[in-house]
mmCIF file of C-alpha atoms in Angstrom:
data_model
loop_
_atom_site.group_PDB
_atom_site.id
_atom_site.type_symbol
_atom_site.label_atom_id
_atom_site.label_comp_id
_atom_site.label_asym_id
_atom_site.label_seq_id
_atom_site.Cartn_x
_atom_site.Cartn_y
_atom_site.Cartn_z
ATOM 1 C CA UNK A 27 86.823 -18.845 72.775
ATOM 2 C CA UNK A 28 89.372 -21.579 72.124
ATOM 3 C CA UNK A 29 90.832 -19.583 68.543
ATOM 4 C CA UNK A 30 91.149 -16.866 70.778
ATOM 5 C CA UNK A 31 93.212 -18.443 73.577
ATOM 6 C CA UNK A 32 95.170 -20.021 70.736
ATOM 7 C CA UNK A 33 96.077 -16.390 69.378
ATOM 8 C CA UNK A 34 96.924 -15.052 72.822
ATOM 9 C CA UNK A 35 99.223 -17.816 73.130
ATOM 10 C CA UNK A 36 100.611 -17.488 69.635
ATOM 11 C CA UNK A 37 103.932 -15.566 70.380
ATOM 12 C CA UNK A 38 104.703 -17.491 73.590
ATOM 13 C CA UNK A 39 104.505 -20.910 71.652
ATOM 14 C CA UNK A 40 106.693 -19.670 68.979
ATOM 15 C CA UNK A 41 109.116 -18.277 71.440
ATOM 16 C CA UNK A 42 108.969 -21.691 73.337
ATOM 17 C CA UNK A 43 109.396 -23.742 69.867
ATOM 18 C CA UNK A 44 112.243 -21.397 68.605
ATOM 19 C CA UNK A 45 114.160 -21.876 72.473
ATOM 20 C CA UNK A 46 113.517 -25.503 72.508
ATOM 21 C CA UNK A 47 114.436 -26.167 68.919
ATOM 22 C CA UNK A 48 118.102 -24.630 69.860
ATOM 23 C CA UNK A 49 118.090 -26.875 72.566
ATOM 24 C CA UNK A 50 117.683 -29.999 70.565
ATOM 25 C CA UNK A 51 119.870 -29.060 68.087
ATOM 26 C CA UNK A 52 122.353 -28.849 70.922
ATOM 27 C CA UNK A 53 121.553 -31.911 72.874
ATOM 28 C CA UNK A 54 119.743 -34.019 70.722
ATOM 29 C CA UNK A 55 120.381 -33.114 66.869
ATOM 30 C CA UNK A 56 119.214 -36.462 65.608
ATOM 31 C CA UNK A 57 115.415 -35.258 66.657
ATOM 32 C CA UNK A 58 115.622 -32.196 64.368
ATOM 33 C CA UNK A 59 113.983 -33.676 61.481
ATOM 34 C CA UNK A 60 110.782 -34.813 63.511
ATOM 35 C CA UNK A 61 111.179 -31.509 65.829
ATOM 36 C CA UNK A 62 108.217 -29.786 63.887
ATOM 37 C CA UNK A 63 105.734 -32.654 63.816
ATOM 38 C CA UNK A 64 106.507 -33.598 67.712
ATOM 39 C CA UNK A 65 106.299 -30.019 68.906
ATOM 40 C CA UNK A 66 102.702 -30.013 66.856
ATOM 41 C CA UNK A 67 102.056 -33.125 69.197
ATOM 42 C CA UNK A 68 103.284 -31.702 72.199
ATOM 43 C CA UNK A 69 101.412 -28.149 71.867
ATOM 44 C CA UNK A 70 97.938 -30.407 70.841
ATOM 45 C CA UNK A 71 97.972 -31.871 74.118
ATOM 46 C CA UNK A 72 101.302 -31.389 76.419
ATOM 47 C CA UNK A 73 100.208 -33.875 79.235
ATOM 48 C CA UNK A 74 99.437 -36.695 76.948
ATOM 49 C CA UNK A 75 102.938 -35.927 74.803
ATOM 50 C CA UNK A 76 105.044 -36.302 78.236
ATOM 51 C CA UNK A 77 102.755 -38.891 79.948
ATOM 52 C CA UNK A 78 101.954 -41.522 76.784
ATOM 53 C CA UNK A 79 98.482 -41.355 77.994
ATOM 54 C CA UNK A 80 96.187 -43.378 75.099
ATOM 55 C CA UNK A 81 97.297 -46.134 73.146
ATOM 56 C CA UNK A 82 100.871 -46.253 74.616
ATOM 57 C CA UNK A 83 101.618 -46.036 78.059
ATOM 58 C CA UNK A 84 104.896 -44.669 77.530
ATOM 59 C CA UNK A 85 106.161 -40.909 76.377
ATOM 60 C CA UNK A 86 106.574 -40.279 73.018
ATOM 61 C CA UNK A 87 109.443 -42.886 71.852
ATOM 62 C CA UNK A 88 111.319 -44.437 68.987
ATOM 63 C CA UNK A 89 113.608 -47.287 67.862
ATOM 64 C CA UNK A 90 113.988 -50.790 67.075
ATOM 65 C CA UNK A 91 113.742 -53.529 70.444
ATOM 66 C CA UNK A 92 114.313 -51.100 73.036
ATOM 67 C CA UNK A 93 112.461 -47.548 72.687
ATOM 68 C CA UNK A 94 114.478 -44.837 72.874
ATOM 69 C CA UNK A 95 112.524 -41.528 74.743
ATOM 70 C CA UNK A 96 112.330 -38.714 72.453
ATOM 71 C CA UNK A 97 113.424 -35.764 74.514
ATOM 72 C CA UNK A 98 111.615 -32.846 72.337
ATOM 73 C CA UNK A 99 108.331 -32.887 74.416
ATOM 74 C CA UNK A 100 110.522 -32.938 77.642
ATOM 75 C CA UNK A 101 112.282 -30.237 76.161
ATOM 76 C CA UNK A 102 109.228 -28.303 75.382
ATOM 77 C CA UNK A 103 107.865 -28.630 78.652
ATOM 78 C CA UNK A 104 110.949 -27.571 80.459
ATOM 79 C CA UNK A 105 111.167 -24.457 78.097
ATOM 80 C CA UNK A 106 107.476 -23.563 78.487
ATOM 81 C CA UNK A 107 107.987 -23.589 82.320
ATOM 82 C CA UNK A 108 111.119 -21.522 81.882
ATOM 83 C CA UNK A 109 109.490 -18.995 79.987
ATOM 84 C CA UNK A 110 106.499 -18.889 82.335
ATOM 85 C CA UNK A 111 108.906 -18.287 85.119
ATOM 86 C CA UNK A 112 110.999 -15.633 83.394
ATOM 87 C CA UNK A 113 107.913 -13.734 82.262
ATOM 88 C CA UNK A 114 106.661 -13.496 86.058
ATOM 89 C CA UNK A 115 110.299 -12.109 86.817
ATOM 90 C CA UNK A 116 109.679 -9.685 84.098
ATOM 91 C CA UNK A 117 106.238 -8.618 84.974
ATOM 92 C CA UNK A 118 107.135 -7.859 88.573
ATOM 93 C CA UNK A 119 109.772 -5.685 87.563
ATOM 94 C CA UNK A 120 108.033 -3.915 84.424
ATOM 95 C CA UNK A 121 104.923 -2.692 83.579
ATOM 96 C CA UNK A 122 103.114 -5.560 81.310
ATOM 97 C CA UNK A 123 104.306 -3.911 77.677
ATOM 98 C CA UNK A 124 106.911 -5.843 75.983
ATOM 99 C CA UNK A 125 107.369 -9.245 77.986
ATOM 100 C CA UNK A 126 107.240 -10.974 74.999
ATOM 101 C CA UNK A 127 110.244 -8.849 73.435
ATOM 102 C CA UNK A 128 112.098 -8.655 76.786
ATOM 103 C CA UNK A 129 112.170 -12.954 76.631
ATOM 104 C CA UNK A 130 113.194 -12.743 73.341
ATOM 105 C CA UNK A 131 116.332 -10.897 74.496
ATOM 106 C CA UNK A 132 116.864 -12.863 77.355
ATOM 107 C CA UNK A 133 116.897 -16.167 75.784
ATOM 108 C CA UNK A 134 118.674 -14.297 73.044
ATOM 109 C CA UNK A 135 116.137 -15.679 70.289
ATOM 110 C CA UNK A 136 117.555 -15.420 67.046
ATOM 111 C CA UNK A 137 121.503 -15.769 68.257
ATOM 112 C CA UNK A 138 121.686 -19.662 67.530
ATOM 113 C CA UNK A 139 125.985 -19.420 67.804
ATOM 114 C CA UNK A 140 126.945 -20.296 71.239
ATOM 115 C CA UNK A 141 129.040 -17.848 72.997
ATOM 116 C CA UNK A 142 128.846 -14.207 74.716
ATOM 117 C CA UNK A 143 125.542 -12.505 74.292
ATOM 118 C CA UNK A 144 125.546 -9.496 72.138
ATOM 119 C CA UNK A 145 124.571 -6.012 73.422
ATOM 120 C CA UNK A 146 120.942 -5.306 73.599
ATOM 121 C CA UNK A 147 121.490 -2.045 70.663
ATOM 122 C CA UNK A 148 122.909 -4.979 68.585
ATOM 123 C CA UNK A 149 119.787 -7.040 68.680
ATOM 124 C CA UNK A 150 118.127 -6.203 65.247
ATOM 125 C CA UNK A 151 115.325 -8.581 65.832
ATOM 126 C CA UNK A 152 113.967 -7.384 68.676
ATOM 127 C CA UNK A 153 111.290 -4.128 68.606
ATOM 128 C CA UNK A 154 113.018 -1.086 69.756
ATOM 129 C CA UNK A 155 110.420 -0.514 72.541
ATOM 130 C CA UNK A 156 111.377 -3.989 74.006
ATOM 131 C CA UNK A 157 111.611 -3.921 77.670
ATOM 132 C CA UNK A 158 115.405 -4.438 78.980
ATOM 133 C CA UNK A 159 115.592 -6.499 82.035
ATOM 134 C CA UNK A 160 118.718 -7.505 83.588
ATOM 135 C CA UNK A 161 118.671 -10.932 85.127
ATOM 136 C CA UNK A 162 120.081 -11.570 88.575
ATOM 137 C CA UNK A 163 121.944 -14.420 89.918
ATOM 138 C CA UNK A 164 118.767 -15.494 91.957
ATOM 139 C CA UNK A 165 116.900 -15.172 88.904
ATOM 140 C CA UNK A 166 118.943 -17.769 87.262
ATOM 141 C CA UNK A 167 119.012 -19.956 90.598
ATOM 142 C CA UNK A 168 114.819 -19.733 90.494
ATOM 143 C CA UNK A 169 114.838 -20.589 86.841
ATOM 144 C CA UNK A 170 117.324 -23.645 87.559
ATOM 145 C CA UNK A 171 114.655 -25.006 90.210
ATOM 146 C CA UNK A 172 111.683 -24.410 88.002
ATOM 147 C CA UNK A 173 113.054 -26.330 84.882
ATOM 148 C CA UNK A 174 114.552 -29.271 87.169
ATOM 149 C CA UNK A 175 111.485 -29.519 88.897
ATOM 150 C CA UNK A 176 109.700 -30.006 85.986
ATOM 151 C CA UNK A 177 112.045 -32.364 84.326
ATOM 152 C CA UNK A 178 111.643 -34.309 87.602
ATOM 153 C CA UNK A 179 107.993 -34.294 87.154
ATOM 154 C CA UNK A 180 108.069 -35.703 83.493
ATOM 155 C CA UNK A 181 110.467 -38.483 84.943
ATOM 156 C CA UNK A 182 113.543 -37.581 83.196
ATOM 157 C CA UNK A 183 116.945 -39.210 84.282
ATOM 158 C CA UNK A 184 119.352 -36.990 86.325
ATOM 159 C CA UNK A 185 122.039 -37.130 83.671
ATOM 160 C CA UNK A 186 119.436 -35.887 81.073
ATOM 161 C CA UNK A 187 117.903 -33.488 83.517
ATOM 162 C CA UNK A 188 121.420 -31.576 83.694
ATOM 163 C CA UNK A 189 122.002 -31.593 80.284
ATOM 164 C CA UNK A 190 118.323 -30.279 79.333
ATOM 165 C CA UNK A 191 118.553 -27.681 82.084
ATOM 166 C CA UNK A 192 122.220 -26.293 81.359
ATOM 167 C CA UNK A 193 121.119 -25.981 77.528
ATOM 168 C CA UNK A 194 117.771 -24.027 78.413
ATOM 169 C CA UNK A 195 119.609 -21.712 80.998
ATOM 170 C CA UNK A 196 122.636 -21.428 78.548
ATOM 171 C CA UNK A 197 120.070 -19.663 76.042
ATOM 172 C CA UNK A 198 119.632 -16.807 78.882
ATOM 173 C CA UNK A 199 122.034 -13.843 78.934
ATOM 174 C CA UNK A 200 124.592 -14.150 81.873
ATOM 175 C CA UNK A 201 123.741 -11.979 85.008
ATOM 176 C CA UNK A 202 126.207 -9.318 85.646
ATOM 177 C CA UNK A 203 127.681 -9.840 88.956
ATOM 178 C CA UNK A 204 126.441 -8.224 91.850
ATOM 179 C CA UNK A 205 129.364 -6.183 93.999
#
């Protein structure tokens, strides 16, 4: 049963990991070398990775003297909530087929350079049957609320919360203005 569940979650886990890695490269480049190990620890027990349950009573950290908070588990948690939020939005508007592909398009997975999003037909890494979902401004606002609430629950400082939320939301395609 656990193996079946892990297989079902694999595409979302891969998507979450790829988005979170991009965010970490943007906001905490010094964590990139340990990203793989920290993300494995996060997915093994997300609550423990964030809360520090166990021998230490603090989130994962490093440094000499003062412990510096590692942002990777927090970014993974916020990214997971962002993916979940947008998956719900996609499912509300489309049939269940192609949700992961649509999420890959929304988050521009595979397009690591910042800047304007590429047109949907230029995205070679997304399957041809992918569902196209246009985000609306209210979708972005809902996404921001979900991400910020998650970061608040993790005890993230307001400055870091804004930075992380902006980076995650910045990975999304910009909604077209409504007239």
